[in-house]
């Protein structure tokens, strides 16, 4: 029957002449209409085959270029209290561009940008081009002096170095003026991110399509791979269109995005956390962190020696030389020549993944050495060699913080990634020794202790867990005592370690299989641990079940501060995907709330340091940790300030515990 159903009938009496469907040329297929359809459906690979003009919009009729001071003065006089959108277009000489963002770590020079795009009505869309008659400083002065109560833009953080006035107002004596100006800004990228944190990127043409139903040309359509300033010098029309669309879409999408934030209950989160954070991150990026280049070089040399020694040891254990970095050659050595058990054959050879090798490491020294070799090789390439490429002429590294990448609300950093420095192995931790404060300063480092478990206690309302935290008990020993039914003082180190794995595993929705892998125990025993845990803390089980049920009903989870996390996997037809969605639903409200709290702490610490005229500055955030470059004479005051602001960042049923250390390098301070 199945074969009959799947067989194509080829003798149907069709009278249509298929030659009539033949296309005369590719031009008949790759039309403007087809381009718009592919763009709307986000068929990005197909778009590269088209050679048609970029999509046009009626707004283009009102794009105007302004080059004289008289024209500029006339236009600025038209601006009233209604929202005004802008976009700074930097010069090629003093900026780098990455995915449409400008990265600048030093104060911008006087004519730091090539143009300023503004939009404040359907007909008022302008590009001011700087030159002999129009100075960048004058344009920025007009921008801040205009009557508009809301200044709208995208990628604000990358533009802040050019906004000279607000940088000058950041001093303590002008704090109120600074806050007034800071509160005027609306960042469309951040707003779109809050509304859909799974998207990953939020370019102008996507915002236009998703929120306005408009098809407008994107960056690639108008600029290709060049910068705006480069295209401005070669093809002014395309550069004008790009810059003006950026301003126009920021202006036109503002009421829609703002209304959507209100409907989702995230307008307060946007105003009080995410928008002030843009300014904090900008300051942190410009501040940077100092690196001891000589110490970094020495660290790399030590790693090289250790790597060579391990190579020789592995060759001796294998009985021959081979490429340790080649999975294919390594698989042959381990599973064919040495006949190690549990080899998993793939299309390209034996799997040599960390998961496979870790199961063999305890019984086979060569495998343990290979895993150690991989760790050292990664440390050398990523940190010893990698960090050296980012040191500027002042001896500092300026990472780039990303606010609109992670689905949970956590910050990330790149170029370099300072949030991923290993802390579980000593050689990995040692890389922190090369990070040091300026001469005469020291580091003060504070981090939240067990913040996610404390949030679990608060959000679930479980009395036993709350009581354990309030009594400052060793939470893992307390859990072990209750779960394994032994007196608190008789809990063994192994029981405590197992309880710790259960505590943190529960926060991440761990399964019996996952826990069995973590603890190297049977799945039945792992399930017994989980069952016993939920019997001990019944409110946690109720909370997690309720959270998953609500997520299935609404399609999203929420943090205590209203941040949403869509979970499309919950409606998947695939069982494994649905299970993954349930684990995400359990963890997202907790991890997301922790992210919200550290952001609140960052804003409060940053603002107080400036407002109260400290020399010390917040320079780094890594998950639950804040690092302050501190003047020696301010050490005690900064420690008190950090602990006060971090502990009071949230009002919970259990206290937020903060641990603080100091040191003359990041290793000693952590």
Short mmCIF file of N, CA and C in Angstrom, two decimals, residues 517-622:
data_model
loop_
_atom_site.label_atom_id
_atom_site.label_comp_id
_atom_site.label_asym_id
_atom_site.label_seq_id
_atom_site.Cartn_x
_atom_site.Cartn_y
_atom_site.Cartn_z
N UNK A 517 25.59 11.37 35.12
CA UNK A 517 26.84 11.65 34.39
C UNK A 517 27.76 12.54 35.22
N UNK A 518 27.18 13.55 35.87
CA UNK A 518 27.98 14.48 36.68
C UNK A 518 28.65 13.78 37.86
N UNK A 519 27.90 12.87 38.50
CA UNK A 519 28.39 12.24 39.73
C UNK A 519 28.99 10.85 39.49
N UNK A 520 28.91 10.39 38.23
CA UNK A 520 29.42 9.06 37.89
C UNK A 520 28.75 7.99 38.74
N UNK A 521 27.42 8.05 38.78
CA UNK A 521 26.62 7.06 39.51
C UNK A 521 25.54 6.54 38.58
N UNK A 522 24.81 5.54 39.02
CA UNK A 522 23.74 4.98 38.20
C UNK A 522 22.56 5.94 38.09
N UNK A 523 21.80 5.78 37.02
CA UNK A 523 20.66 6.67 36.78
C UNK A 523 19.59 6.50 37.87
N UNK A 524 19.41 5.28 38.34
CA UNK A 524 18.42 5.02 39.38
C UNK A 524 18.80 5.73 40.68
N UNK A 525 20.10 5.67 41.02
CA UNK A 525 20.57 6.34 42.23
C UNK A 525 20.42 7.86 42.10
N UNK A 526 20.72 8.37 40.90
CA UNK A 526 20.59 9.81 40.66
C UNK A 526 19.13 10.25 40.79
N UNK A 527 18.21 9.44 40.27
CA UNK A 527 16.79 9.77 40.39
C UNK A 527 16.37 9.76 41.85
N UNK A 528 16.95 8.86 42.63
CA UNK A 528 16.67 8.82 44.06
C UNK A 528 17.11 10.09 44.76
N UNK A 529 18.27 10.63 44.36
CA UNK A 529 18.75 11.89 44.93
C UNK A 529 17.76 13.02 44.63
N UNK A 530 17.31 13.07 43.37
CA UNK A 530 16.39 14.14 42.96
C UNK A 530 15.06 14.02 43.70
N UNK A 531 14.54 12.79 43.79
CA UNK A 531 13.27 12.57 44.50
C UNK A 531 13.39 12.97 45.96
N UNK A 532 14.50 12.59 46.58
CA UNK A 532 14.72 12.92 47.99
C UNK A 532 14.85 14.43 48.17
N UNK A 533 15.48 15.10 47.20
CA UNK A 533 15.63 16.56 47.26
C UNK A 533 14.25 17.23 47.25
N UNK A 534 13.39 16.78 46.36
CA UNK A 534 12.06 17.41 46.26
C UNK A 534 11.18 17.06 47.46
N UNK A 535 11.42 15.92 48.08
CA UNK A 535 10.70 15.60 49.32
C UNK A 535 11.15 16.53 50.44
N UNK A 536 12.44 16.87 50.41
CA UNK A 536 13.00 17.77 51.42
C UNK A 536 12.53 19.20 51.22
N UNK A 537 12.49 19.62 49.95
CA UNK A 537 12.10 20.99 49.60
C UNK A 537 10.89 20.96 48.67
N UNK A 538 9.70 20.63 49.19
CA UNK A 538 8.52 20.44 48.33
C UNK A 538 8.10 21.70 47.58
N UNK A 539 8.32 22.87 48.17
CA UNK A 539 7.92 24.11 47.51
C UNK A 539 8.74 24.37 46.24
N UNK A 540 9.96 23.85 46.22
CA UNK A 540 10.78 24.01 45.02
C UNK A 540 10.19 23.20 43.87
N UNK A 541 9.77 21.99 44.17
CA UNK A 541 9.12 21.15 43.15
C UNK A 541 7.86 21.83 42.63
N UNK A 542 7.05 22.38 43.54
CA UNK A 542 5.83 23.08 43.13
C UNK A 542 6.16 24.28 42.25
N UNK A 543 7.19 25.04 42.65
CA UNK A 543 7.59 26.22 41.88
C UNK A 543 8.04 25.85 40.48
N UNK A 544 8.87 24.83 40.36
CA UNK A 544 9.38 24.43 39.05
C UNK A 544 8.25 23.90 38.16
N UNK A 545 7.36 23.10 38.73
CA UNK A 545 6.22 22.57 37.96
C UNK A 545 5.32 23.71 37.49
N UNK A 546 5.08 24.65 38.40
CA UNK A 546 4.22 25.79 38.06
C UNK A 546 4.86 26.65 36.96
N UNK A 547 6.16 26.86 37.07
CA UNK A 547 6.88 27.67 36.08
C UNK A 547 6.80 27.04 34.70
N UNK A 548 6.99 25.73 34.63
CA UNK A 548 6.92 25.02 33.35
C UNK A 548 5.51 25.09 32.78
N UNK A 549 4.51 24.89 33.63
CA UNK A 549 3.11 24.93 33.17
C UNK A 549 2.76 26.30 32.61
N UNK A 550 3.18 27.36 33.30
CA UNK A 550 2.91 28.72 32.82
C UNK A 550 3.64 29.00 31.51
N UNK A 551 4.85 28.48 31.40
CA UNK A 551 5.62 28.67 30.17
C UNK A 551 4.95 27.97 29.00
N UNK A 552 4.40 26.80 29.23
CA UNK A 552 3.69 26.08 28.17
C UNK A 552 2.44 26.84 27.74
N UNK A 553 1.78 27.45 28.71
CA UNK A 553 0.55 28.19 28.43
C UNK A 553 0.83 29.50 27.69
N UNK A 554 1.86 30.23 28.13
CA UNK A 554 2.13 31.57 27.59
C UNK A 554 3.24 31.60 26.55
N UNK A 555 4.05 30.56 26.51
CA UNK A 555 5.15 30.52 25.55
C UNK A 555 6.39 31.25 26.00
N UNK A 556 6.35 31.86 27.19
CA UNK A 556 7.50 32.61 27.71
C UNK A 556 7.61 32.41 29.22
N UNK A 557 8.80 32.69 29.75
CA UNK A 557 8.98 32.81 31.19
C UNK A 557 9.32 34.27 31.49
N UNK A 558 9.21 34.65 32.77
CA UNK A 558 9.52 36.02 33.17
C UNK A 558 10.42 36.03 34.40
N UNK A 559 11.28 37.03 34.46
CA UNK A 559 12.09 37.24 35.66
C UNK A 559 11.29 38.08 36.65
N UNK A 560 11.85 38.27 37.85
CA UNK A 560 11.19 39.12 38.84
C UNK A 560 11.04 40.55 38.35
N UNK A 561 11.84 40.93 37.36
CA UNK A 561 11.80 42.31 36.85
C UNK A 561 11.06 42.40 35.52
N UNK A 562 10.42 41.30 35.12
CA UNK A 562 9.56 41.33 33.94
C UNK A 562 10.22 40.93 32.64
N UNK A 563 11.51 40.60 32.64
CA UNK A 563 12.19 40.20 31.41
C UNK A 563 11.60 38.89 30.89
N UNK A 564 11.26 38.85 29.62
CA UNK A 564 10.70 37.63 29.05
C UNK A 564 11.78 36.79 28.36
N UNK A 565 11.53 35.49 28.33
CA UNK A 565 12.40 34.57 27.60
C UNK A 565 11.47 33.62 26.85
N UNK A 566 11.25 33.85 25.53
CA UNK A 566 10.41 32.93 24.76
C UNK A 566 11.03 31.53 24.72
N UNK A 567 10.18 30.51 24.75
CA UNK A 567 10.67 29.13 24.70
C UNK A 567 9.87 28.37 23.64
N UNK A 568 10.20 28.55 22.37
CA UNK A 568 9.45 27.87 21.29
C UNK A 568 9.59 26.35 21.35
N UNK A 569 10.65 25.86 21.99
CA UNK A 569 10.86 24.41 22.07
C UNK A 569 9.73 23.68 22.79
N UNK A 570 9.01 24.41 23.66
CA UNK A 570 7.94 23.76 24.42
C UNK A 570 6.79 23.29 23.53
N UNK A 571 6.64 23.87 22.37
CA UNK A 571 5.57 23.46 21.46
C UNK A 571 6.10 22.61 20.30
N UNK A 572 7.34 22.14 20.43
CA UNK A 572 7.94 21.33 19.37
C UNK A 572 7.31 19.94 19.34
N UNK A 573 7.28 19.33 18.16
CA UNK A 573 6.78 17.95 18.04
C UNK A 573 7.85 16.94 18.46
N UNK A 574 9.08 17.43 18.63
CA UNK A 574 10.20 16.58 19.01
C UNK A 574 10.29 16.48 20.54
N UNK A 575 10.26 15.25 21.05
CA UNK A 575 10.26 15.05 22.50
C UNK A 575 11.50 15.64 23.16
N UNK A 576 12.68 15.44 22.57
CA UNK A 576 13.92 15.94 23.15
C UNK A 576 13.92 17.46 23.21
N UNK A 577 13.37 18.08 22.17
CA UNK A 577 13.28 19.54 22.16
C UNK A 577 12.34 20.04 23.26
N UNK A 578 11.21 19.33 23.46
CA UNK A 578 10.28 19.74 24.52
C UNK A 578 10.93 19.59 25.90
N UNK A 579 11.69 18.52 26.09
CA UNK A 579 12.40 18.32 27.36
C UNK A 579 13.41 19.44 27.60
N UNK A 580 14.11 19.81 26.53
CA UNK A 580 15.05 20.93 26.63
C UNK A 580 14.31 22.21 27.01
N UNK A 581 13.15 22.43 26.38
CA UNK A 581 12.34 23.61 26.68
C UNK A 581 11.92 23.66 28.13
N UNK A 582 11.59 22.51 28.71
CA UNK A 582 11.20 22.47 30.12
C UNK A 582 12.38 22.84 31.03
N UNK A 583 13.57 22.38 30.67
CA UNK A 583 14.75 22.73 31.48
C UNK A 583 15.03 24.23 31.38
N UNK A 584 14.86 24.77 30.18
CA UNK A 584 15.05 26.22 30.00
C UNK A 584 14.03 26.98 30.84
N UNK A 585 12.78 26.51 30.84
CA UNK A 585 11.71 27.18 31.59
C UNK A 585 12.01 27.20 33.09
N UNK A 586 12.62 26.13 33.60
CA UNK A 586 12.96 26.08 35.03
C UNK A 586 14.07 27.07 35.37
N UNK A 587 15.04 27.20 34.47
CA UNK A 587 16.23 27.99 34.78
C UNK A 587 16.13 29.46 34.41
N UNK A 588 15.44 29.76 33.30
CA UNK A 588 15.46 31.13 32.77
C UNK A 588 15.00 32.20 33.77
N UNK A 589 13.93 31.99 34.54
CA UNK A 589 13.53 33.04 35.49
C UNK A 589 14.59 33.29 36.56
N UNK A 590 15.32 32.25 36.95
CA UNK A 590 16.34 32.39 37.99
C UNK A 590 17.60 33.04 37.43
N UNK A 591 18.11 32.48 36.33
CA UNK A 591 19.32 33.04 35.73
C UNK A 591 19.06 34.46 35.22
N UNK A 592 17.89 34.68 34.66
CA UNK A 592 17.55 36.02 34.16
C UNK A 592 17.42 37.04 35.27
N UNK A 593 16.83 36.64 36.41
CA UNK A 593 16.73 37.55 37.55
C UNK A 593 18.11 37.87 38.11
N UNK A 594 18.99 36.87 38.16
CA UNK A 594 20.36 37.12 38.61
C UNK A 594 21.05 38.12 37.69
N UNK A 595 20.80 38.01 36.39
CA UNK A 595 21.37 38.97 35.43
C UNK A 595 20.82 40.37 35.66
N UNK A 596 19.52 40.47 35.94
CA UNK A 596 18.92 41.78 36.22
C UNK A 596 19.54 42.40 37.47
N UNK A 597 19.75 41.59 38.49
CA UNK A 597 20.28 42.11 39.76
C UNK A 597 21.71 42.62 39.60
N UNK A 598 22.56 41.89 38.90
CA UNK A 598 23.94 42.35 38.73
C UNK A 598 23.96 43.63 37.90
N UNK A 599 23.03 43.78 36.97
CA UNK A 599 22.95 45.03 36.19
C UNK A 599 22.56 46.20 37.08
N UNK A 600 21.60 45.97 37.97
CA UNK A 600 21.20 47.02 38.91
C UNK A 600 22.39 47.42 39.77
N UNK A 601 23.13 46.42 40.25
CA UNK A 601 24.31 46.70 41.08
C UNK A 601 25.35 47.49 40.29
N UNK A 602 25.56 47.13 39.04
CA UNK A 602 26.54 47.84 38.20
C UNK A 602 26.18 49.32 38.08
N UNK A 603 24.90 49.58 37.81
CA UNK A 603 24.45 50.97 37.64
C UNK A 603 24.66 51.75 38.93
N UNK A 604 24.26 51.15 40.05
CA UNK A 604 24.37 51.85 41.34
C UNK A 604 25.83 52.11 41.72
N UNK A 605 26.68 51.12 41.53
CA UNK A 605 28.10 51.28 41.87
C UNK A 605 28.74 52.32 40.96
N UNK A 606 28.53 52.20 39.68
CA UNK A 606 29.09 53.15 38.70
C UNK A 606 28.65 54.57 39.02
N UNK A 607 27.36 54.75 39.25
CA UNK A 607 26.83 56.10 39.48
C UNK A 607 27.36 56.70 40.78
N UNK A 608 27.42 55.90 41.83
CA UNK A 608 27.91 56.45 43.10
C UNK A 608 29.39 56.84 43.03
N UNK A 609 30.18 56.05 42.35
CA UNK A 609 31.60 56.38 42.22
C UNK A 609 31.80 57.73 41.56
N UNK A 610 30.96 58.03 40.56
CA UNK A 610 31.07 59.33 39.88
C UNK A 610 30.41 60.43 40.71
N UNK A 611 29.20 60.16 41.17
CA UNK A 611 28.43 61.18 41.89
C UNK A 611 29.14 61.65 43.15
N UNK A 612 29.82 60.74 43.84
CA UNK A 612 30.50 61.07 45.09
C UNK A 612 31.98 61.37 44.88
N UNK A 613 32.34 61.56 43.61
CA UNK A 613 33.68 62.07 43.25
C UNK A 613 34.83 61.14 43.63
N UNK A 614 34.61 59.84 43.51
CA UNK A 614 35.70 58.89 43.73
C UNK A 614 36.64 58.90 42.53
N UNK A 615 37.89 58.57 42.77
CA UNK A 615 38.84 58.33 41.67
C UNK A 615 38.65 56.92 41.11
N UNK A 616 38.16 56.02 41.94
CA UNK A 616 38.00 54.62 41.57
C UNK A 616 36.92 54.46 40.50
N UNK A 617 37.07 53.40 39.67
CA UNK A 617 36.13 53.17 38.58
C UNK A 617 35.83 51.68 38.41
N UNK A 618 34.57 51.40 38.07
CA UNK A 618 34.16 50.05 37.70
C UNK A 618 34.74 49.74 36.32
N UNK A 619 35.49 48.63 36.21
CA UNK A 619 36.13 48.35 34.92
C UNK A 619 35.74 47.01 34.32
N UNK A 620 35.16 46.10 35.12
CA UNK A 620 34.86 44.78 34.56
C UNK A 620 33.71 44.11 35.29
N UNK A 621 32.92 43.37 34.55
CA UNK A 621 31.86 42.54 35.11
C UNK A 621 31.99 41.15 34.49
N UNK A 622 32.01 40.13 35.35
CA UNK A 622 32.07 38.75 34.88
C UNK A 622 31.00 37.96 35.62
#
